[in-house]
mmCIF file of C-alpha atoms in Angstrom:
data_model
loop_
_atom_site.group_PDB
_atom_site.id
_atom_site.type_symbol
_atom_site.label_atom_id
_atom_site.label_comp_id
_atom_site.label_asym_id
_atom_site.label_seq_id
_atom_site.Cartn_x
_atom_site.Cartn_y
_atom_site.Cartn_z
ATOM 1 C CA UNK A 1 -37.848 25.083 -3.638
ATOM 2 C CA UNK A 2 -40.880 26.719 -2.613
ATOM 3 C CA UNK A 3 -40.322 30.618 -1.523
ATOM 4 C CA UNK A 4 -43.552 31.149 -0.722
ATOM 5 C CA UNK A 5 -43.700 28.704 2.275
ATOM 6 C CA UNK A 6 -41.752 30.764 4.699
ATOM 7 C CA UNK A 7 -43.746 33.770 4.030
ATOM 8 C CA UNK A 8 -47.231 32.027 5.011
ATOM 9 C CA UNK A 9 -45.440 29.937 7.871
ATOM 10 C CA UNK A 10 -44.080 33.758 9.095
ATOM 11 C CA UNK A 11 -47.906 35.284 8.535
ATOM 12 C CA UNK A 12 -49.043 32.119 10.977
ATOM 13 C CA UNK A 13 -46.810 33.210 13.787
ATOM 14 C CA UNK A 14 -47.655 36.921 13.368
ATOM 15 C CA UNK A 15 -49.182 38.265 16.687
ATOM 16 C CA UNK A 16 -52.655 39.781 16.590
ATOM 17 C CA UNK A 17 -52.301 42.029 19.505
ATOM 18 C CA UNK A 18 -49.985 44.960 19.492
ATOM 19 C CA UNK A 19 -49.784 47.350 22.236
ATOM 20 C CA UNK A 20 -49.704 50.911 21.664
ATOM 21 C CA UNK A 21 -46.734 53.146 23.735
ATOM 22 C CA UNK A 22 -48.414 55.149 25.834
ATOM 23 C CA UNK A 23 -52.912 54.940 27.364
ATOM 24 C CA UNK A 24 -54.795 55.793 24.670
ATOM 25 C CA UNK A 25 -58.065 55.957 27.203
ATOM 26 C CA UNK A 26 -57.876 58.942 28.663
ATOM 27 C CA UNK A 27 -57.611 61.343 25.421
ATOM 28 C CA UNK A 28 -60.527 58.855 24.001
ATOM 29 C CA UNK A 29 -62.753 59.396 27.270
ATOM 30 C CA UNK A 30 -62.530 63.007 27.045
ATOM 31 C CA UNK A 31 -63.354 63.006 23.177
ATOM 32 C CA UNK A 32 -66.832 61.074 24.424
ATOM 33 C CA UNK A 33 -67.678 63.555 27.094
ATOM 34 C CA UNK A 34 -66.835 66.180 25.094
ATOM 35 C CA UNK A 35 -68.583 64.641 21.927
ATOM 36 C CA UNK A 36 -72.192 63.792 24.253
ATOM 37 C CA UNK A 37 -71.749 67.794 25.443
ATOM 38 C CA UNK A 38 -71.817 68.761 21.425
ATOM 39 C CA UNK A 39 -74.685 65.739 20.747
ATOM 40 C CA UNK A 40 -76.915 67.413 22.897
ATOM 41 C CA UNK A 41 -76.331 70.826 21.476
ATOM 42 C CA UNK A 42 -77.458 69.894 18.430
ATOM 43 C CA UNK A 43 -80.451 68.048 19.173
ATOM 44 C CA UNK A 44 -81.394 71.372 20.262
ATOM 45 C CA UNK A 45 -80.094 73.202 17.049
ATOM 46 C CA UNK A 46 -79.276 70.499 14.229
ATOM 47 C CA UNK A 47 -81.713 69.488 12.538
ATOM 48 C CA UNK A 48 -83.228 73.355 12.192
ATOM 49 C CA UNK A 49 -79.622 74.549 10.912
ATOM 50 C CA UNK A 50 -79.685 71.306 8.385
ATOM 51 C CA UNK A 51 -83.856 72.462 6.999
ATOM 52 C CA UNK A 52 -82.390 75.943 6.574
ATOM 53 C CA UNK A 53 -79.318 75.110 4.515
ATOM 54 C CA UNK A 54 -81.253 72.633 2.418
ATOM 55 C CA UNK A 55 -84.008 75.700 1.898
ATOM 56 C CA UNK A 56 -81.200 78.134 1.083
ATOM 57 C CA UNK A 57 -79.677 75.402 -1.717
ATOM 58 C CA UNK A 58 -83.332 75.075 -3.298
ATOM 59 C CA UNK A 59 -83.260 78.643 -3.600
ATOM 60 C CA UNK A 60 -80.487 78.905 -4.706
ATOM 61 C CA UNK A 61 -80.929 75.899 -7.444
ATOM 62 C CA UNK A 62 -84.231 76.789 -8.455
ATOM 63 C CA UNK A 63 -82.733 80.505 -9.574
ATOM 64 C CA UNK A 64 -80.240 79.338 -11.235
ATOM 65 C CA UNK A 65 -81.824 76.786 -13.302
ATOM 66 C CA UNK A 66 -83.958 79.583 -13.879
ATOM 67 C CA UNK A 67 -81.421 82.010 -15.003
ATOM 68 C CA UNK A 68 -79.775 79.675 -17.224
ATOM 69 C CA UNK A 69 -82.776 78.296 -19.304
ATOM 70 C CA UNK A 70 -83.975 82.123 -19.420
ATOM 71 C CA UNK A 71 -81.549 84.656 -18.959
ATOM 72 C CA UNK A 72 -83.086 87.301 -20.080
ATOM 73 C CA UNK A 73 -83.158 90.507 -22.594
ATOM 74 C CA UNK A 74 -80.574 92.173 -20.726
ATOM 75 C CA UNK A 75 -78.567 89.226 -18.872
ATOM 76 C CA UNK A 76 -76.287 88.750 -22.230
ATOM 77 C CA UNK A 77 -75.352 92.435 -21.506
ATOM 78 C CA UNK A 78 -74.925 91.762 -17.864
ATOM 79 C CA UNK A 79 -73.399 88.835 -17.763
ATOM 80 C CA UNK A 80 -71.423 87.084 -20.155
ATOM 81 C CA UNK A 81 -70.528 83.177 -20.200
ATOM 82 C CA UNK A 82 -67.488 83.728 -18.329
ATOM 83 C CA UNK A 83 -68.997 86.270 -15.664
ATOM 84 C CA UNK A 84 -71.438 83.456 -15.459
ATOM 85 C CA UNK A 85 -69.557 80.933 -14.408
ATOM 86 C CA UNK A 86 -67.749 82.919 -12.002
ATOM 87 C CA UNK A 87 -71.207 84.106 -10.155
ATOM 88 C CA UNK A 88 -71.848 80.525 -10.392
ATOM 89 C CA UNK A 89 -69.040 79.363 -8.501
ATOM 90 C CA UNK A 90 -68.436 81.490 -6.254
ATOM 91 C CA UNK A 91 -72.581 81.548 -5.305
ATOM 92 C CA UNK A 92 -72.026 77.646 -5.377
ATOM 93 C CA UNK A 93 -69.033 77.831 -3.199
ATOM 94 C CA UNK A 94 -70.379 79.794 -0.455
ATOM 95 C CA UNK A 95 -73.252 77.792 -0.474
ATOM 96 C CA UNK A 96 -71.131 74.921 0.048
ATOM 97 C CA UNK A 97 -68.909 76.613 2.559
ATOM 98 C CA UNK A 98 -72.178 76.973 4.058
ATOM 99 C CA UNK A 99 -73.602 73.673 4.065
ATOM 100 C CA UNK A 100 -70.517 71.857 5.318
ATOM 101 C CA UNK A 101 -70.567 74.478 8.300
ATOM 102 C CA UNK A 102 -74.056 73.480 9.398
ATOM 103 C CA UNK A 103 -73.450 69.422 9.200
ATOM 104 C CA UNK A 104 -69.553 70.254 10.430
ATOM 105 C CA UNK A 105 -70.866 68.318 13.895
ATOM 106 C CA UNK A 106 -72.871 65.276 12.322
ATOM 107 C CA UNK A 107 -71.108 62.481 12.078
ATOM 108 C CA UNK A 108 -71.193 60.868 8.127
ATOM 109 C CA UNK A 109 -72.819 57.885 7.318
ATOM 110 C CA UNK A 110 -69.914 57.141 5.397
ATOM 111 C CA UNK A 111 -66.146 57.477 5.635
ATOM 112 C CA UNK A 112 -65.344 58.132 2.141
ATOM 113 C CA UNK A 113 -67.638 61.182 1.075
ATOM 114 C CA UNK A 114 -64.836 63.868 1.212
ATOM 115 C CA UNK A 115 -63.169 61.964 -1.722
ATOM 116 C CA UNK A 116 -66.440 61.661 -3.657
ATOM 117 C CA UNK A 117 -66.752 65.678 -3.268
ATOM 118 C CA UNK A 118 -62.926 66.024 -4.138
ATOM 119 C CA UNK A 119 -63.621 63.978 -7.510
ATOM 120 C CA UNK A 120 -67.012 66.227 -8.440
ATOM 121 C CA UNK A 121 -64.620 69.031 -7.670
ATOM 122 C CA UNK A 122 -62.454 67.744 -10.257
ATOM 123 C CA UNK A 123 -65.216 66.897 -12.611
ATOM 124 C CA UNK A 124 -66.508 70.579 -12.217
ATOM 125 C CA UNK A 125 -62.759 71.920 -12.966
ATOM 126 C CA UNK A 126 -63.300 69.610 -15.901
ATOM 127 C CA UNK A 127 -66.480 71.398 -17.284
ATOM 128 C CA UNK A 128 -64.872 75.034 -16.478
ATOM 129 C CA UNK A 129 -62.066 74.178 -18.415
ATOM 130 C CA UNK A 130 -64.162 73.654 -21.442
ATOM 131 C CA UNK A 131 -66.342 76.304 -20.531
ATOM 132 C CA UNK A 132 -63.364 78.630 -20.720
ATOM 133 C CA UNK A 133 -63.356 77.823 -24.434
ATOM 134 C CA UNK A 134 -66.785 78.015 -25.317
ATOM 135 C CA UNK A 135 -68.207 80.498 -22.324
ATOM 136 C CA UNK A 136 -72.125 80.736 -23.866
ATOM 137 C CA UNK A 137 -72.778 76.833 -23.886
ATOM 138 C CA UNK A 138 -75.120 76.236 -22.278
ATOM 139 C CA UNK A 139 -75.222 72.513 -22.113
ATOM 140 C CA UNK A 140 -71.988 72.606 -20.393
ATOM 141 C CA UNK A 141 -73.203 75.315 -18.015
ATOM 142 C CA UNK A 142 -76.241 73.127 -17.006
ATOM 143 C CA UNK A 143 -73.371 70.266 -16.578
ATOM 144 C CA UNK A 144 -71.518 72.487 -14.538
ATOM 145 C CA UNK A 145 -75.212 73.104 -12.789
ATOM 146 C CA UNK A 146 -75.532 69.363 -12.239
ATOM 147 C CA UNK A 147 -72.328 68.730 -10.737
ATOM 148 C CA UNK A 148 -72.789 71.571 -8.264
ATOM 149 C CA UNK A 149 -75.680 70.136 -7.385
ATOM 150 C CA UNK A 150 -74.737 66.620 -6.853
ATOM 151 C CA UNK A 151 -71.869 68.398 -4.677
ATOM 152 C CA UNK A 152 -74.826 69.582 -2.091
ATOM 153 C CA UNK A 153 -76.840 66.785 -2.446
ATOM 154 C CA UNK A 154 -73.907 64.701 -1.692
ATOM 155 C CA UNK A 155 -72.765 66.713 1.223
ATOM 156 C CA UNK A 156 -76.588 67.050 2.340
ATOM 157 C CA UNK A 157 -77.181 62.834 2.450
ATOM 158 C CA UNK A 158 -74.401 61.488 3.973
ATOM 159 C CA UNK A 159 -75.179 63.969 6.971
ATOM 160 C CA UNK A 160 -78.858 63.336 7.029
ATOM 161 C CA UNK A 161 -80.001 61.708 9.868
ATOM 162 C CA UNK A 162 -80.986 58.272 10.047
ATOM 163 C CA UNK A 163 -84.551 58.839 10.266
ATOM 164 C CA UNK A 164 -84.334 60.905 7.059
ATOM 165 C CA UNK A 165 -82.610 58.101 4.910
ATOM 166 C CA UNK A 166 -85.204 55.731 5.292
ATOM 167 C CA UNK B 1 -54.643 30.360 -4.188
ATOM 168 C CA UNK B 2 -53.989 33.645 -2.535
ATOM 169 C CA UNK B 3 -57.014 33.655 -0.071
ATOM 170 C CA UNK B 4 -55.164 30.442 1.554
ATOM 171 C CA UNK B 5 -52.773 33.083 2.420
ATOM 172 C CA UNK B 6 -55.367 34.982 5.259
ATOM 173 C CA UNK B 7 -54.448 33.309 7.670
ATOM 174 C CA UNK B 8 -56.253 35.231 10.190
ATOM 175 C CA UNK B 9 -59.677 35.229 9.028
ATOM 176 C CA UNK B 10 -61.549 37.060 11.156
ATOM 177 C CA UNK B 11 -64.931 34.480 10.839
ATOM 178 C CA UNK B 12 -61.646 32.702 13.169
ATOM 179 C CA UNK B 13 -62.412 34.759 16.423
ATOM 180 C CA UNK B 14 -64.140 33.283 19.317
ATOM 181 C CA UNK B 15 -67.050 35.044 20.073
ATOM 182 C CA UNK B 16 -71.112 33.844 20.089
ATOM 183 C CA UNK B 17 -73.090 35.318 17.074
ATOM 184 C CA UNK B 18 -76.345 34.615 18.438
ATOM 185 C CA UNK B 19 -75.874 35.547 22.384
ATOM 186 C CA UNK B 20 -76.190 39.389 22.536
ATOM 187 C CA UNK B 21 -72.996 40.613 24.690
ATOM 188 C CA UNK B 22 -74.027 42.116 27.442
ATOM 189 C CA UNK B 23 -71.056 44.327 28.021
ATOM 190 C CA UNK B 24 -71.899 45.607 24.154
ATOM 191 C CA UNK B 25 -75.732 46.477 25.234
ATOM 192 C CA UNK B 26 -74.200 48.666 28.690
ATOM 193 C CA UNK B 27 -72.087 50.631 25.777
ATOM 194 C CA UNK B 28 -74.775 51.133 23.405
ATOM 195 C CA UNK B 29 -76.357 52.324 26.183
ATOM 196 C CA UNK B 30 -74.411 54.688 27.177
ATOM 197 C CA UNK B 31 -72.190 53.140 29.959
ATOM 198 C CA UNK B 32 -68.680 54.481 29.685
ATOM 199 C CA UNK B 33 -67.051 52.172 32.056
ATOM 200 C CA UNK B 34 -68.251 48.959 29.797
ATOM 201 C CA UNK B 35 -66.970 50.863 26.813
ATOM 202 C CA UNK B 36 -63.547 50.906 28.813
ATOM 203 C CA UNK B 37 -63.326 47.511 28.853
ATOM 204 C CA UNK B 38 -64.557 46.666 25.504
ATOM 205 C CA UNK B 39 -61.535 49.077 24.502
ATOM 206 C CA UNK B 40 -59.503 47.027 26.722
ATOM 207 C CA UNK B 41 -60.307 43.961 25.063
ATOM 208 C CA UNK B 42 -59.968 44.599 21.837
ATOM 209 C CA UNK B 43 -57.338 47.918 21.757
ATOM 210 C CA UNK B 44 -54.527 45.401 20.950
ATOM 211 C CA UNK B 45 -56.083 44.034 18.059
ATOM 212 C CA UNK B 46 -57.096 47.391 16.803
ATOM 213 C CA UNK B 47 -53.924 48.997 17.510
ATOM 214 C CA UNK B 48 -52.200 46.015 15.777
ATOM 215 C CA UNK B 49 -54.452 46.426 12.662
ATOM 216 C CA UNK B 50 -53.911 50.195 12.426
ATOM 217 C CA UNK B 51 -50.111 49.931 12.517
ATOM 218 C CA UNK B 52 -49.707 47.454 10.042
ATOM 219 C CA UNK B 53 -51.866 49.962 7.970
ATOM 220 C CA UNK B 54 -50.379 52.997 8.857
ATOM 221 C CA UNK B 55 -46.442 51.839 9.414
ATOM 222 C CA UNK B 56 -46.387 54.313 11.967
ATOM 223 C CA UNK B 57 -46.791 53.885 15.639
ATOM 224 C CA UNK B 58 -47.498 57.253 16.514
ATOM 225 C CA UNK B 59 -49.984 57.739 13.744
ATOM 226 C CA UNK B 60 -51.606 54.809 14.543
ATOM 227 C CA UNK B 61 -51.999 55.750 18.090
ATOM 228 C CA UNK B 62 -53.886 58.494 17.274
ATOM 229 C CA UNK B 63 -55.998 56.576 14.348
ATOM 230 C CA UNK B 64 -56.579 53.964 17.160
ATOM 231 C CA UNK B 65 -58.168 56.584 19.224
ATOM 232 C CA UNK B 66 -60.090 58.382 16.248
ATOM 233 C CA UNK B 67 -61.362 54.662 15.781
ATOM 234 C CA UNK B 68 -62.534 54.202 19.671
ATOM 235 C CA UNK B 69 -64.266 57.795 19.350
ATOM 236 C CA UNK B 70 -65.956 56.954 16.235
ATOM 237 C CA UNK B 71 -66.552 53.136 17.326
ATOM 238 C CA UNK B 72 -68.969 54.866 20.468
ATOM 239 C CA UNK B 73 -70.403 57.244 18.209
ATOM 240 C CA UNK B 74 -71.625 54.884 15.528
ATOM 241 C CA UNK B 75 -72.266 51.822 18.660
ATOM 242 C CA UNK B 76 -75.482 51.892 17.643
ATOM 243 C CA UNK B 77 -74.963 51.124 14.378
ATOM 244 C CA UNK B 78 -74.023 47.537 15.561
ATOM 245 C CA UNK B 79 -77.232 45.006 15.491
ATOM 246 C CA UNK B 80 -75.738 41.739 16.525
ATOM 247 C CA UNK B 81 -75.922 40.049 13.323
ATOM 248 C CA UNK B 82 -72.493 39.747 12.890
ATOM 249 C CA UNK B 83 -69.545 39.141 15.236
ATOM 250 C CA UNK B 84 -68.657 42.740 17.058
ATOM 251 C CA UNK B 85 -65.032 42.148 16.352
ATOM 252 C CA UNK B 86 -65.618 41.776 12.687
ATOM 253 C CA UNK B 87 -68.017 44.913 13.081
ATOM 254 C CA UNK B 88 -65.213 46.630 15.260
ATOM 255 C CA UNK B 89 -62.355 45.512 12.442
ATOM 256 C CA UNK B 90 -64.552 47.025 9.343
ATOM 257 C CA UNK B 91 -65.388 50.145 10.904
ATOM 258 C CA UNK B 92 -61.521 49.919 11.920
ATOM 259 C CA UNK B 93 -60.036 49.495 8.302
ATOM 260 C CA UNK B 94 -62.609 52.280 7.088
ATOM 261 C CA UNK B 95 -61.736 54.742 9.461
ATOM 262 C CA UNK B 96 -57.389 54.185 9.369
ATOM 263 C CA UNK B 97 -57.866 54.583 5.564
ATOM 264 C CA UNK B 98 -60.105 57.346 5.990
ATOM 265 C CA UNK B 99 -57.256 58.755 8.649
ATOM 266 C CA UNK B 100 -54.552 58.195 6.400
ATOM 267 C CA UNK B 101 -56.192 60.328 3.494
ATOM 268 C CA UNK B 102 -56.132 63.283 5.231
ATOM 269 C CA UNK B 103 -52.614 62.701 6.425
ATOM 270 C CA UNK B 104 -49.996 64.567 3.258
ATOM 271 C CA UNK B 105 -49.125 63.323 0.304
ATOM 272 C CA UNK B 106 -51.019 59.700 0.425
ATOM 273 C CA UNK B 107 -52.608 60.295 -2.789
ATOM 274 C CA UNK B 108 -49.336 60.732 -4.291
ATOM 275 C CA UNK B 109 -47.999 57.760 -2.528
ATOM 276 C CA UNK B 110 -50.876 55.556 -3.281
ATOM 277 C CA UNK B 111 -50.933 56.282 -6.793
ATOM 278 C CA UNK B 112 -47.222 56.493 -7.592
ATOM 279 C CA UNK B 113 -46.615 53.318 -9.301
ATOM 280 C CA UNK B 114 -43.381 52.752 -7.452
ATOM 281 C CA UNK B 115 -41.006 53.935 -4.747
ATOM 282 C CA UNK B 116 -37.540 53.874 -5.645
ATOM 283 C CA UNK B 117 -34.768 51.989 -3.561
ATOM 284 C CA UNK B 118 -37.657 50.116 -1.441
ATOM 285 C CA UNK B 119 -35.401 47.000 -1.301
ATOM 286 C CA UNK B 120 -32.365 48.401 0.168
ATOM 287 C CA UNK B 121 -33.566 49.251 2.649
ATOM 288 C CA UNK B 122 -34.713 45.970 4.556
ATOM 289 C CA UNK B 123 -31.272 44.379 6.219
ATOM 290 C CA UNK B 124 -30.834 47.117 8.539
ATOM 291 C CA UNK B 125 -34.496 46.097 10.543
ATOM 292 C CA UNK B 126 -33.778 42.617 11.108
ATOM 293 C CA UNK B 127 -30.191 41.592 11.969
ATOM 294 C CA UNK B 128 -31.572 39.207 15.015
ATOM 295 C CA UNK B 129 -31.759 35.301 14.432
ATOM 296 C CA UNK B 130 -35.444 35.515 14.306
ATOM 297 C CA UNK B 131 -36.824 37.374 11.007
ATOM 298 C CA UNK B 132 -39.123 40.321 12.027
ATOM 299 C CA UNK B 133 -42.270 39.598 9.494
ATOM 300 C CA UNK B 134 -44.308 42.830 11.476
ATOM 301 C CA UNK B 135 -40.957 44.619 10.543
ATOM 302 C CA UNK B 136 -40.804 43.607 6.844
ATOM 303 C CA UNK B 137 -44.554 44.533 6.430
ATOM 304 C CA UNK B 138 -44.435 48.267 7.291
ATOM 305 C CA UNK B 139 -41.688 48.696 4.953
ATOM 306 C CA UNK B 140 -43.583 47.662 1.964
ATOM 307 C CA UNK B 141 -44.515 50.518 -0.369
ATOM 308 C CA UNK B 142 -47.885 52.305 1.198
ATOM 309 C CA UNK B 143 -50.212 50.658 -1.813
ATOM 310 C CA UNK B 144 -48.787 47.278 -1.528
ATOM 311 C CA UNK B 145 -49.079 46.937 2.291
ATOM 312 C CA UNK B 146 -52.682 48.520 2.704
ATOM 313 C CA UNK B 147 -53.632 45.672 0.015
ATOM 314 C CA UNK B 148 -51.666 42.930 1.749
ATOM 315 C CA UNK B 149 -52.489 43.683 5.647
ATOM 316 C CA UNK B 150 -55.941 43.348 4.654
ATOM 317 C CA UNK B 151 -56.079 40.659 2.167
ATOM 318 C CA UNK B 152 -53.625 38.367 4.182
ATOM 319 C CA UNK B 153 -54.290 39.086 7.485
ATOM 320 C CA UNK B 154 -57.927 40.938 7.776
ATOM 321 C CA UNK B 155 -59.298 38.475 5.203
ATOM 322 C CA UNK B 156 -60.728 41.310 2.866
ATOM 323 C CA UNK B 157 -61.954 40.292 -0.549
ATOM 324 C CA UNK B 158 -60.280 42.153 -3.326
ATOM 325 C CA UNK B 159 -63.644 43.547 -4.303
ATOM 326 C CA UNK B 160 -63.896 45.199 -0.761
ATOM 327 C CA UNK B 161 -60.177 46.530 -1.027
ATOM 328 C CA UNK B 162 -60.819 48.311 -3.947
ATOM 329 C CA UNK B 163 -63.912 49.752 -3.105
ATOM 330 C CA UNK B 164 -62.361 50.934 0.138
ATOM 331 C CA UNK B 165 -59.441 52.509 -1.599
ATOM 332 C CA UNK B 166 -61.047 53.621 -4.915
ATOM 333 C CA UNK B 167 -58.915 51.409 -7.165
ATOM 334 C CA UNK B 168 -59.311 48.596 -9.226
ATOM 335 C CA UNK B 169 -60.172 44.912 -8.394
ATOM 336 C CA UNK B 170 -57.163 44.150 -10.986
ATOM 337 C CA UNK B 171 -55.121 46.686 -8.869
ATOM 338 C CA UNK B 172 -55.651 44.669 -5.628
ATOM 339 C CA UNK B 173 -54.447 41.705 -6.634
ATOM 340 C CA UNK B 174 -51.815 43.121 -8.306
ATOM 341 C CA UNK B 175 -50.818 45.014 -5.723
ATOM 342 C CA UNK B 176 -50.847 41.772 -3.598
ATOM 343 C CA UNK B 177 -48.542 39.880 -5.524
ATOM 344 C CA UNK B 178 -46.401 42.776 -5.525
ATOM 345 C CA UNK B 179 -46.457 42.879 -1.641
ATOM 346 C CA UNK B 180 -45.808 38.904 -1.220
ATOM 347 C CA UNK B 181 -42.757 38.780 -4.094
ATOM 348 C CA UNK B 182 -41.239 41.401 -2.008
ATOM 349 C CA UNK B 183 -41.501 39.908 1.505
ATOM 350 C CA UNK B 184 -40.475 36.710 -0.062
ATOM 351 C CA UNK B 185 -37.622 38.355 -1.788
ATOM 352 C CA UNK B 186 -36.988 39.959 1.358
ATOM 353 C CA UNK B 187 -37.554 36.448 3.547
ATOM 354 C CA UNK B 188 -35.190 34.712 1.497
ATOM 355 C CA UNK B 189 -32.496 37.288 1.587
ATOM 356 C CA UNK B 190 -32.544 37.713 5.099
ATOM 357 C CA UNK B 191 -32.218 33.605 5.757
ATOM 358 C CA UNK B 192 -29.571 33.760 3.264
ATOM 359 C CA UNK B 193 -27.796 35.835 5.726
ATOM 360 C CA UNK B 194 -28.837 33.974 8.421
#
């Protein structure tokens, strides 16, 4: 006996069309009218708000690459491997906060970006773990650099407009 | 043998590749009203797609309208090249998954291996004469029915599935036998009855 028939005879019959239980429209119409309102803010103020965060993460990269390859007579004194990697963070983290602010009303040229961030997030948990055990490295603290990075660049591209991609 | 199974391919739809639609050019546009009838056409099929996905009508009302207010933003987007409805189903799959992500917990339900007691609980759905296939879908475990709705139905490759899930091309296909030896289990048991 073949189970498998009555499974692909049921699939056949299966209706393509469902209908939903109550209009849909209306709460999509007003998301449009409110969405073209928002559009045409930003055409006004987007693209300046996107140049500024990008300068800001330069900056921001550029020191700390800095820091890191040359830290310094007194930085040891200053700031130790661990006090290093919480600057970092929390500089890369309000950064971040930052960024995702100013591209908070472009939409993403792809759906799945948040879950590419969540799993450099992990990655950069990864490195601070071993960080915690060896606080001075500094090829893990240039990882931990990288990863940060790839966080904004990430966050910077998938927002960029279409113009910008090409 | 499994892609026999999609039975509705979506290269199936009636629709003219070549002869831009001219309701589709008022949209892109900008025209709201041709919008609202290009929802009205294909809202059922949409809806349907995002249930099957979702196994929950009320979340899948609201992913249907995330879809329609992403679908004008990214309009576009769209070139012609391809069919609209298998532009409108992509973007469609992309954003319900991308939906159900941020809803709680579906990372722990898409990567638990298994759910516990899943079988039990399919007699009480389909008593009738007539066995309920839409019924038996949504209760398959969350992993197991994203794979199958769009391997069997949408047509996806198991190549695409993974990459729009972030698992495995092995993991697909598994998952998709795991999906049809339940619904057959399931079939069988319920004409058994019958």
């Amino acid at each position: 006996m073949n189970t498998e028939q009555p499974l692909d005879r049921l699939l056949k019959r299966l209706p393509r069309h469902a209908t939903p239980a109550r209009d849909l429209w209306p709460g999509i119409e007003h998301a449009i009218a409110a969405n073209g309102q928002r559009v045409n803010n930003r055409a006004r103020r987007g693209p300046r708000h996107l140049a500024m965060a990008a300068l800001v993460m330069v900056a921001f990269l550029y020191g700390l690459t800095h820091y890191i390859d040359n830290p310094g007579p007194g930085a040891s004194q200053t700031l130790n491997g661990d006090a290093l990697v919480t600057v970092l963070s929390q500089q890369h983290q309000a950064q971040l906060t930052s960024l995702l602010a100013a591209v908070h009303d472009t939409p993403a040229v792809t759906s799945d970006w948040t879950q590419q961030l969540d799993e450099l997030h992990d990655a950069a948990q990864a490195i601070k773990a071993a960080l915690a055990k060896d606080p001075d490295n500094r090829t893990l603290l240039r990882m931990l650099q990288n990863v940060y990075q790839q966080q904004l660049t990430l966050v910077e591209r998938v927002h960029a407009p279409q113009w910008q991609r090409i | 043998m499994e892609s026999t199974t999609a039975v509705t391919k979506l290269s199936a739809l009636p629709e003219s590749v070549q002869e831009k639609d001219p309701l589709i050019c008022a949209a892109q546009q900008g025209d709201v009203q041709a919008y609202r009838t290009l929802y009205e056409q294909y809202s059922g099929r949409v809806f349907a797609l995002c249930y099957r996905l979702t196994a929950d009508r009320a979340l899948a009302e609201d992913a249907t309208q995330e879809v329609f207010i992403q679908v004008w933003q990214k309009l576009a987007n769209y070139s012609h090249h391809s069919r609209f409805s298998t532009w409108l189903h992509s973007v469609t799959a992309n954003i319900t998954i991308s939906y159900m992500r941020k809803q709680k917990g579906w990372w722990q339900r898409m990567l638990n291996i298994d759910s516990s007691g899943e079988a039990q609980q399919l007699y009480a759905t389909h008593c009738s004469s007539e066995i309920d296939l839409e019924a038996l879908i949504v209760q398959l475990p969350e992993r197991a029915r994203v794979v199958f709705v769009l391997h069997a139905i949408e047509g996806y490759r198991h190549q695409d599935i993974a990459r729009m899930l972030g698992i495995t091309s092995g993991t697909s296909k598994a998952q998709f036998h795991r999906a049809r030896q339940l619904l057959t289990q399931w079939i069988g048991g319920a004409e058994h009855e019958h």
